[in-house]
Coordinates of C-alpha atoms in Angstrom, one line a residue:
T1 CA 96.4 27.5 -86.5
I2 CA 96.9 30.1 -83.9
C3 CA 95.5 32.8 -86.1
G4 CA 92.5 30.7 -87.2
D5 CA 93.5 30.7 -90.9
R6 CA 92.9 27.6 -93.0
V7 CA 96.2 26.2 -94.3
P8 CA 96.3 23.8 -97.3
P9 CA 98.2 20.5 -96.9
G10 CA 101.9 21.1 -97.1
G11 CA 101.6 24.8 -96.5
L12 CA 102.0 25.0 -92.7
V13 CA 105.7 25.8 -92.8
A14 CA 105.2 28.7 -95.2
H15 CA 102.2 29.9 -93.3
R16 CA 104.1 30.0 -90.0
A17 CA 107.0 31.9 -91.6
Q18 CA 104.6 34.3 -93.2
K19 CA 102.4 34.9 -90.1
A20 CA 105.1 34.6 -87.4
A21 CA 104.7 38.2 -86.2
L22 CA 100.9 37.8 -86.0
H23 CA 101.2 34.5 -84.1
V24 CA 103.6 36.1 -81.5
E25 CA 101.1 39.0 -81.0
L26 CA 98.2 36.6 -80.5
L27 CA 100.2 34.4 -78.0
E28 CA 101.2 37.5 -76.0
A29 CA 97.6 38.7 -75.9
K30 CA 96.4 35.3 -74.6
L31 CA 99.2 35.2 -72.1
S32 CA 98.2 38.7 -70.9
E33 CA 94.6 37.6 -70.6
K34 CA 95.6 34.6 -68.5
K35 CA 97.7 36.9 -66.2
V36 CA 94.7 39.2 -65.7
A37 CA 92.4 36.3 -65.0
A38 CA 94.9 34.9 -62.5
S39 CA 95.3 38.2 -60.8
Q40 CA 91.5 38.6 -60.5
H41 CA 91.3 35.1 -59.1
D42 CA 93.9 35.9 -56.5
S43 CA 92.1 39.1 -55.6
V44 CA 88.8 37.2 -55.1
V45 CA 90.5 34.6 -52.9
Q46 CA 92.1 37.3 -50.8
R47 CA 88.8 39.1 -50.4
L48 CA 87.0 35.9 -49.5
G49 CA 89.7 35.3 -46.9
R50 CA 89.3 38.7 -45.4
L51 CA 85.5 38.3 -45.4
E52 CA 85.9 34.9 -43.6
D53 CA 88.1 36.6 -40.9
Q54 CA 85.5 39.3 -40.5
V55 CA 82.7 36.8 -40.1
K56 CA 84.7 34.9 -37.5
T57 CA 85.4 38.1 -35.6
L58 CA 81.8 39.1 -35.7
A59 CA 80.7 35.7 -34.5
K60 CA 83.1 35.9 -31.5
T61 CA 81.9 39.5 -30.8
W62 CA 78.3 38.4 -31.1
H63 CA 78.9 35.4 -28.7
V64 CA 80.7 37.6 -26.2
T65 CA 77.9 40.3 -26.4
T66 CA 75.2 37.6 -26.0
M67 CA 77.0 36.1 -23.0
T68 CA 77.4 39.6 -21.5
K69 CA 73.7 40.4 -22.0
T70 CA 72.6 37.0 -20.6
R71 CA 74.8 37.5 -17.5
A72 CA 73.5 41.0 -17.1
E73 CA 69.9 39.8 -17.3
E74 CA 70.7 37.0 -14.8
V75 CA 72.1 39.6 -12.3
K76 CA 69.1 41.9 -12.9
A77 CA 66.7 39.0 -12.2
S78 CA 68.6 38.0 -9.1
V79 CA 68.5 41.6 -7.8
K80 CA 64.8 41.8 -8.5
Q81 CA 64.2 38.5 -6.6
D82 CA 66.3 39.8 -3.6
L83 CA 64.2 43.0 -3.6
R84 CA 61.0 41.0 -3.7
V85 CA 62.2 38.9 -0.7
Q86 CA 63.2 42.0 1.2
L87 CA 59.9 43.7 0.5
Q88 CA 57.7 40.7 1.3
T89 CA 56.2 41.3 4.7
R90 CA 53.2 38.9 4.5
A91 CA 52.9 35.2 3.8
V92 CA 49.7 33.3 3.2
W93 CA 49.1 29.6 3.8
R94 CA 45.9 28.0 2.4
I95 CA 44.6 24.6 3.3
K96 CA 41.8 22.9 1.4
G97 CA 39.2 20.9 3.2
V98 CA 37.9 22.0 6.6
A99 CA 36.3 18.7 7.6
G100 CA 39.3 16.6 6.6
L101 CA 41.7 19.0 8.4
L102 CA 39.8 18.6 11.7
R103 CA 39.2 14.9 11.2
D104 CA 42.8 14.0 10.4
H105 CA 44.5 16.0 13.1
P106 CA 43.1 15.3 16.5
S107 CA 44.1 17.2 19.6
G108 CA 47.9 17.3 19.9
Q109 CA 48.6 16.7 16.2
Y110 CA 49.8 19.5 14.0
L111 CA 50.9 20.3 10.4
T112 CA 53.5 22.7 9.3
S113 CA 53.6 25.2 6.4
P114 CA 56.3 25.4 3.7
K115 CA 59.2 27.7 4.6
F116 CA 58.9 31.4 3.8
A117 CA 60.7 34.7 4.3
L118 CA 59.5 37.9 5.9
A119 CA 61.3 41.2 5.4
G120 CA 64.4 39.3 4.2
I121 CA 64.5 36.9 7.1
D122 CA 64.4 33.4 5.9
E123 CA 63.3 30.0 7.3
F124 CA 60.0 31.0 9.0
R125 CA 57.3 28.4 9.3
L126 CA 53.8 28.2 10.7
M127 CA 52.6 25.3 12.9
L128 CA 48.9 24.6 13.2
Y129 CA 47.1 22.4 15.7
P130 CA 43.6 22.3 14.2
N131 CA 42.1 20.8 17.3
G132 CA 44.4 22.4 19.8
E133 CA 47.8 21.6 21.1
V134 CA 46.6 19.6 24.1
S135 CA 43.3 18.0 24.9
T136 CA 42.3 20.8 27.3
S137 CA 42.4 23.2 24.4
S138 CA 40.5 21.2 21.9
V139 CA 37.7 23.8 21.8
H140 CA 40.0 26.0 19.6
S141 CA 42.9 25.8 17.2
D142 CA 46.4 26.8 18.2
L143 CA 48.7 28.6 15.7
F144 CA 52.4 29.1 16.2
L145 CA 55.2 30.8 14.3
Y146 CA 58.8 29.7 14.5
N147 CA 62.1 30.3 12.7
H148 CA 64.0 27.2 11.7
Q149 CA 67.4 29.0 11.9
G150 CA 66.6 30.4 15.2
C151 CA 68.0 33.9 14.6
A152 CA 65.1 36.3 14.5
R153 CA 63.3 38.8 16.7
A154 CA 60.0 40.1 15.5
V155 CA 56.6 41.5 16.1
V156 CA 54.1 39.7 13.9
K157 CA 50.4 39.5 13.2
L158 CA 48.9 36.0 12.9
S159 CA 45.5 35.5 11.2
L160 CA 43.4 32.3 11.0
C161 CA 40.1 32.4 9.1
G162 CA 39.8 36.1 9.3
Q163 CA 40.6 36.5 13.0
E164 CA 43.9 38.4 13.7
T165 CA 46.1 38.5 16.7
Q166 CA 49.3 40.5 17.1
I167 CA 52.2 38.6 18.8
P168 CA 54.4 40.9 20.9
E169 CA 58.1 41.3 20.1
A170 CA 59.8 38.0 20.9
D171 CA 63.0 36.2 20.0
Y172 CA 62.7 33.2 17.7
T173 CA 65.9 31.5 18.8
V174 CA 67.1 27.9 19.2
K175 CA 67.1 26.7 22.9
D176 CA 68.2 23.2 24.0
G177 CA 68.1 22.1 20.4
S178 CA 64.5 23.3 19.8
C179 CA 63.2 26.4 18.0
L180 CA 61.3 28.7 20.3
R181 CA 57.8 29.4 18.9
R182 CA 55.2 32.1 19.5
G183 CA 51.5 31.8 18.9
A184 CA 47.9 32.2 19.9
A185 CA 44.6 30.4 20.1
F186 CA 41.9 30.9 17.4
P187 CA 38.4 29.7 16.8
K188 CA 38.4 26.4 14.9
P189 CA 37.9 26.6 11.1
S190 CA 34.3 26.0 10.1
S191 CA 31.9 26.6 7.3
S192 CA 31.0 29.9 8.9
N193 CA 34.5 31.4 8.9
T194 CA 35.9 29.9 5.6
T195 CA 35.3 30.5 1.9
D196 CA 35.2 27.7 -0.7
D197 CA 36.2 25.2 2.0
V198 CA 39.6 26.8 2.3
V199 CA 41.3 27.6 5.6
E200 CA 43.4 30.7 5.1
I201 CA 46.2 31.5 7.5
S202 CA 48.5 34.5 7.2
C203 CA 51.5 35.9 9.0
E204 CA 52.4 39.6 8.7
F205 CA 55.8 41.1 9.7
V206 CA 55.3 44.3 11.7
K207 CA 58.9 45.0 12.8
G208 CA 62.0 43.2 13.9
G209 CA 65.3 41.9 12.6
Y210 CA 67.7 39.0 12.8
F211 CA 70.8 38.1 14.8
V212 CA 74.3 37.8 13.5
E213 CA 77.6 37.1 15.4
L214 CA 78.2 40.8 16.0
G215 CA 74.7 41.5 17.3
F216 CA 71.1 42.4 16.2
V217 CA 70.3 43.8 12.7
P218 CA 67.0 45.5 12.3
S219 CA 64.9 44.6 9.3
S220 CA 62.7 47.2 7.7

């Protein structure tokens, strides 16, 4: 029965009549409990929904914040790299193997360095004739500097195996399809002027700038 009483056979009708009021109270109490439980369930569902929305919003915010920070770091790194390029006034080119360098590059044959920048001016290269540019100069090495874009004017110092020479101010422009180069003669690399069998060549920017359509821009 609803009230939990044990009813003898045939006594159910009488029991219901006698306990009607109690049964109604018990049913109302159970109904009230179910309503409270249903309300609590709805409240939990709503709270979970709000929590899910908050998580989604936080995820979007975190994503945007992360992307913003990443972009800022990329810009910062780019600025630092640009500053390094602007401040770099000296480039060093090292060649391993003195004997092989002289053997594999007879008079008139040369090798070129990788491209490098000086004081923010790009596309410089060094050109080395280990046994001289022409046969008459085979007693020494010839070292030249040129600018692949042909848009620079500069005073530079060239160094080969410790000996340094300053090249007066000159234009590194393109003429008749060729880049004008500037250089000097140096003693050939040998065991007496190298360390660890490495030929060290350097180029140092002293002053100058680059050409644009409107004129000359000094670089400092």
